[in-house]
Coordinates of C-alpha atoms in Angstrom, one line a residue:
M1 CA 4.9 -15.7 -25.7
S2 CA 2.2 -14.6 -24.2
E3 CA 2.0 -10.9 -22.4
P4 CA 1.3 -11.4 -18.3
A5 CA -1.7 -11.3 -17.4
G6 CA -1.7 -8.4 -15.0
P7 CA 0.5 -5.9 -13.2
T8 CA 4.4 -5.3 -13.7
D9 CA 6.7 -6.6 -11.2
A10 CA 7.4 -2.7 -10.0
A11 CA 3.1 -2.7 -9.9
L12 CA 3.0 -5.5 -7.4
D13 CA 5.8 -3.9 -4.9
V14 CA 3.5 -0.6 -4.6
L15 CA 0.8 -3.3 -4.0
D16 CA 2.0 -4.8 -1.5
D17 CA 3.5 -1.3 0.6
L18 CA 0.2 0.2 0.1
R19 CA -1.5 -2.8 2.0
A20 CA 1.1 -2.5 4.8
E21 CA 0.8 0.5 4.7
G22 CA -3.3 0.7 5.1
G23 CA -3.5 -2.1 7.4
E24 CA -0.3 -0.6 10.4
L25 CA -3.3 2.5 10.0
D26 CA -6.1 -0.1 10.5
V27 CA -4.7 -1.8 13.9
L28 CA -4.0 1.5 15.2
I29 CA -7.8 3.9 14.5
G30 CA -9.6 -0.3 15.0
E31 CA -8.5 0.2 18.6
L32 CA -10.0 3.9 19.2
S33 CA -12.9 4.5 21.5
P34 CA -16.2 6.9 19.3
V35 CA -14.2 9.8 21.6
Q36 CA -11.4 9.5 20.4
W37 CA -12.3 9.4 16.4
G38 CA -13.4 13.3 17.3
T39 CA -9.6 14.1 18.5
A40 CA -8.7 17.9 16.8
T41 CA -5.5 16.5 14.2
A42 CA -3.2 19.2 12.3
A43 CA -5.7 20.5 9.2
P44 CA -7.5 23.1 10.4
G45 CA -11.1 22.0 10.9
W46 CA -10.0 17.6 10.5
T47 CA -11.0 15.2 13.1
I48 CA -9.6 11.5 13.1
A49 CA -12.6 11.0 11.4
H50 CA -11.9 13.7 8.9
Q51 CA -8.5 12.0 8.2
V52 CA -10.1 8.8 7.7
A53 CA -13.0 9.6 5.8
H54 CA -10.5 11.7 3.7
L55 CA -8.6 8.7 2.8
A56 CA -12.2 6.9 2.2
W57 CA -13.3 8.8 -0.1
T58 CA -10.5 8.9 -2.2
D59 CA -10.1 5.5 -2.1
T60 CA -13.4 5.0 -3.3
A61 CA -13.0 7.9 -6.4
A62 CA -9.8 6.0 -7.2
L63 CA -11.9 2.8 -7.4
L64 CA -14.7 4.4 -9.8
A65 CA -11.8 5.9 -11.7
V66 CA -10.0 2.7 -12.4
T67 CA -13.1 0.7 -13.5
D68 CA -16.0 2.9 -14.5
P69 CA -13.7 5.3 -16.4
D70 CA -16.9 7.7 -18.0
A71 CA -18.8 7.6 -14.1
F72 CA -15.9 9.2 -12.6
A73 CA -15.0 12.3 -15.6
A74 CA -18.9 13.0 -13.9
E75 CA -17.0 12.9 -10.7
V76 CA -14.5 15.9 -12.9
D77 CA -16.5 17.6 -13.6
K78 CA -18.0 18.0 -9.9
A79 CA -14.3 18.8 -9.3
A80 CA -13.8 21.7 -11.6
A81 CA -17.3 23.3 -10.5
A82 CA -16.0 23.4 -6.8
P83 CA -12.0 23.5 -6.7
D84 CA -12.0 24.6 -3.4
T85 CA -14.2 23.0 -1.7
F86 CA -14.6 19.6 -2.8
V87 CA -11.9 17.6 -0.9
D88 CA -12.7 19.1 2.6
D89 CA -17.0 18.4 1.4
G90 CA -16.1 14.7 1.0
A91 CA -13.8 14.6 4.7
E92 CA -16.9 16.3 6.3
A93 CA -20.2 14.0 4.6
G94 CA -17.9 10.9 6.0
A95 CA -16.8 12.5 9.1
L96 CA -20.3 12.4 10.6
L97 CA -21.1 8.5 10.0
P98 CA -20.2 6.3 13.2
P99 CA -16.9 5.8 13.6
A100 CA -18.2 2.2 13.3
E101 CA -19.4 2.8 9.4
L102 CA -16.7 4.9 8.3
L103 CA -14.0 2.3 9.6
S104 CA -16.2 -0.4 7.9
W105 CA -16.0 2.1 4.8
W106 CA -12.0 2.6 4.6
R107 CA -11.1 -0.7 5.3
D108 CA -14.0 -2.1 2.5
S109 CA -12.7 0.8 -0.5
R110 CA -8.7 0.4 0.2
V111 CA -9.6 -3.6 -0.1
Q112 CA -12.1 -3.1 -3.2
L113 CA -9.3 -1.0 -5.1
Q114 CA -6.4 -2.9 -4.2
D115 CA -8.5 -6.1 -6.7
A116 CA -8.2 -3.6 -8.6
L117 CA -5.8 -2.7 -9.6
R118 CA -4.4 -6.6 -9.3
A119 CA -6.5 -7.4 -11.9
A120 CA -5.3 -4.1 -14.4
P121 CA -4.3 -6.4 -17.3
P122 CA -0.1 -4.3 -18.1
G123 CA -0.1 -0.6 -19.4
A124 CA -3.4 0.2 -18.1
R125 CA -3.7 3.9 -17.5
F126 CA -6.8 5.4 -15.9
P127 CA -8.3 8.6 -15.9
W128 CA -7.4 11.1 -12.2
Y129 CA -8.0 14.5 -11.3
G130 CA -5.0 15.7 -13.3
P131 CA -3.1 13.5 -16.0
P132 CA -3.8 10.7 -16.1
M133 CA -2.4 7.0 -14.1
S134 CA -0.3 3.8 -14.7
T135 CA -1.3 0.9 -11.6
A136 CA 2.1 1.9 -10.1
S137 CA 1.3 5.3 -9.7
V138 CA -2.2 5.2 -8.5
A139 CA -1.3 2.9 -6.0
T140 CA 2.5 4.7 -4.9
G141 CA -0.3 8.0 -5.3
R142 CA -2.2 5.9 -2.9
L143 CA 0.7 5.3 -0.8
M144 CA 1.2 8.5 0.3
E145 CA -1.8 9.5 1.4
T146 CA -2.6 6.8 3.3
W147 CA 1.2 7.7 4.4
A148 CA 0.8 11.3 5.2
H149 CA -2.8 11.4 6.3
G150 CA -1.8 8.3 8.9
Q151 CA 0.5 10.4 10.0
D152 CA -1.6 13.0 11.1
V153 CA -3.8 10.6 13.3
F154 CA -0.7 9.1 15.0
D155 CA 0.8 12.9 16.0
A156 CA -3.5 13.6 17.7
L157 CA -3.1 10.7 19.5
G158 CA 0.5 11.6 20.8
R159 CA 2.0 8.2 19.2
T160 CA 5.0 7.2 17.6
R161 CA 5.4 5.1 14.6
K162 CA 8.9 3.8 12.9
P163 CA 9.5 5.0 9.6
T164 CA 10.0 1.9 6.9
A165 CA 11.5 1.5 3.5
R166 CA 7.9 2.0 2.6
L167 CA 8.8 5.5 2.6
R168 CA 11.0 5.2 -0.9
H169 CA 7.7 5.2 -2.9
V170 CA 6.7 9.1 -1.0
A171 CA 10.2 10.1 -2.0
R172 CA 9.8 9.5 -5.4
I173 CA 6.2 10.3 -6.0
G174 CA 7.9 14.1 -4.2
I175 CA 11.2 14.2 -5.8
R176 CA 8.8 13.4 -9.5
A177 CA 6.1 16.0 -8.5
R178 CA 8.6 19.0 -8.4
D179 CA 8.5 21.0 -11.3
Y180 CA 4.5 20.7 -10.6
A181 CA 5.5 22.6 -7.1
F182 CA 6.6 25.2 -9.3
A183 CA 4.1 25.2 -11.8
V184 CA 1.3 25.5 -9.2
R185 CA 2.1 28.4 -7.9
G186 CA 2.8 30.0 -11.6
L187 CA 6.4 30.2 -11.4
E188 CA 8.9 28.8 -13.7
P189 CA 10.3 25.5 -13.1
P190 CA 14.3 24.7 -13.3
G191 CA 15.0 23.7 -16.7
E192 CA 18.0 21.4 -15.1
E193 CA 17.5 18.2 -12.7
F194 CA 18.4 17.9 -9.1
R195 CA 20.7 15.5 -7.3
V196 CA 18.7 14.5 -4.4
E197 CA 19.9 12.1 -1.8
L198 CA 18.6 11.2 1.6
T199 CA 19.4 9.0 4.2
A200 CA 16.7 5.6 4.1
P201 CA 15.3 5.4 7.2
D202 CA 16.6 2.8 9.1
G203 CA 20.3 4.8 8.2
A204 CA 22.1 1.9 6.4
G205 CA 22.1 3.2 3.0
V206 CA 21.1 6.3 0.5
W207 CA 18.4 7.1 -1.7
A208 CA 19.6 8.7 -4.6
Y209 CA 17.6 10.7 -7.8
G210 CA 19.0 12.6 -10.2
P211 CA 22.6 12.8 -11.5
E212 CA 25.7 13.1 -9.3
G213 CA 27.0 16.0 -11.0
A214 CA 24.1 18.1 -10.6
Q215 CA 24.5 21.8 -9.3
Q216 CA 21.9 22.3 -7.5
R217 CA 21.1 19.3 -4.8
V218 CA 19.1 18.2 -1.3
T219 CA 20.8 15.9 1.0
G220 CA 18.7 15.1 4.5
P221 CA 16.6 12.0 5.9
A222 CA 14.7 10.1 3.8
L223 CA 12.1 10.4 6.9
D224 CA 12.2 14.6 6.7
F225 CA 12.2 14.9 3.5
C226 CA 9.2 13.1 3.2
L227 CA 7.7 14.9 6.2
L228 CA 8.5 18.1 3.9
V229 CA 7.9 17.5 0.5
T230 CA 3.5 16.3 2.3
Q231 CA 4.0 19.2 4.2
R232 CA 3.2 18.0 7.3
L233 CA 6.5 19.3 9.1
H234 CA 8.2 23.3 7.9
R235 CA 11.3 23.0 6.2
D236 CA 13.2 24.9 9.3
D237 CA 11.8 21.5 11.5
T238 CA 13.5 19.7 9.1
A239 CA 17.4 18.8 8.9
V240 CA 16.8 18.8 5.0
T241 CA 19.2 20.6 3.5
A242 CA 19.7 22.6 -0.1
E243 CA 22.7 23.7 -2.2
G244 CA 21.8 26.4 -4.8
A245 CA 19.1 29.2 -4.9
D246 CA 16.7 26.2 -7.0
A247 CA 16.9 23.8 -5.1
E248 CA 16.7 25.7 -1.8
R249 CA 13.7 27.9 -3.5
W250 CA 12.4 24.1 -4.1
L251 CA 12.3 22.7 0.2
G252 CA 10.3 25.5 0.2
I253 CA 7.4 25.3 -1.3
A254 CA 7.6 21.1 -2.6
Q255 CA 4.8 19.1 -2.4
A256 CA 3.8 15.5 -2.7
F257 CA -0.2 16.0 -3.9
A258 CA -1.8 17.1 -6.7
G259 CA -4.4 20.3 -6.2
P260 CA -4.0 23.6 -5.1
A261 CA -0.7 24.8 -3.6
G262 CA -1.0 23.9 0.0
P263 CA -0.7 25.9 3.2
G264 CA 1.7 23.4 4.6
R265 CA 2.7 23.4 8.5
P266 CA 4.0 26.8 10.9
P267 CA 7.1 26.1 11.9
R268 CA 7.3 24.5 15.7
A269 CA 8.8 27.7 17.1
A270 CA 5.8 30.1 15.9
E271 CA 2.8 27.1 17.3
D272 CA 5.2 27.4 20.5
A273 CA 5.5 31.5 20.8
S274 CA 1.7 31.4 19.8

C-alpha cells in the first residue's frame, strides 16, 4: 500500500484551525480605516500595522523555509547577524506600507503557506530559526503567533473575542516549550514532567497533559494559560495556579515562542498606578 500523498490527519487538523484563526482576525482588520491601522498596541512601539506586518513577514519566512530551504538559510544568517533587531526591523518595514497593500500581503502569504504545507509529503521537516520543524509544528507555530498578535489587535481596538478550542494548540506549544523557557534564561530545566490541567474555553472539559501523579502541577483556565505563555498577560492577572517550586518558577518565565526571553507584560496594578 502506498503512503498518503499529503500531511497526516493531525497536521491537517492544525492547518484547518490555522486557516480559521487567520480568517477571524482578517474579518476584524478588514474593516479598519487607514487611521485605525496606526492605533498603538500593548507592544511598545508597535501599532496594529506592525502586528499585521509581523504576521505577514513571518508567514513569508515560513513559506520560504518550506519551498526553498537553501534561500531560507540566508535569512537565518541575517537573523544571526542582528538577533536583537531583525524581528522589529521586519515589522517596521511592513508597517510603512499602505494598509491595503499590507493587508493584501498578509492574505497572500498565509494562503500560499497553507497551500505549501498541505502539499508537503508525510514526514517532511523544514528549517527554522531554531530546530527543524514538521508540517504540524510549522502550522502550530503560525497559529500561536496569529492568535497572540491578534490578541494585541483586539485589545488595542477594545474588542473582545470569544476563546475557542483552537487554544489547545497554543497551550500545547506552551507546554512543550517549558524547557526552552528555562534554557533561554540560562537556567537548568526541571528533570521531571509537570502535570498541567486546563479548563477548556467552553467550561465543559479539562485538557490534561503530563503524568497524573506528578508533584509539580499547573491548573487554571486554558485562556489564561495561553495568554500567559504568549506573554500577553502578567502571571498576577491570571487564574493559573502552581503546586511545587519548579512549577511556580515556570509560570514566571513561561514563553511559547522561540527567541530571546521576552519582557512580558506588566501587572495591571502597576499600569493602573502609573
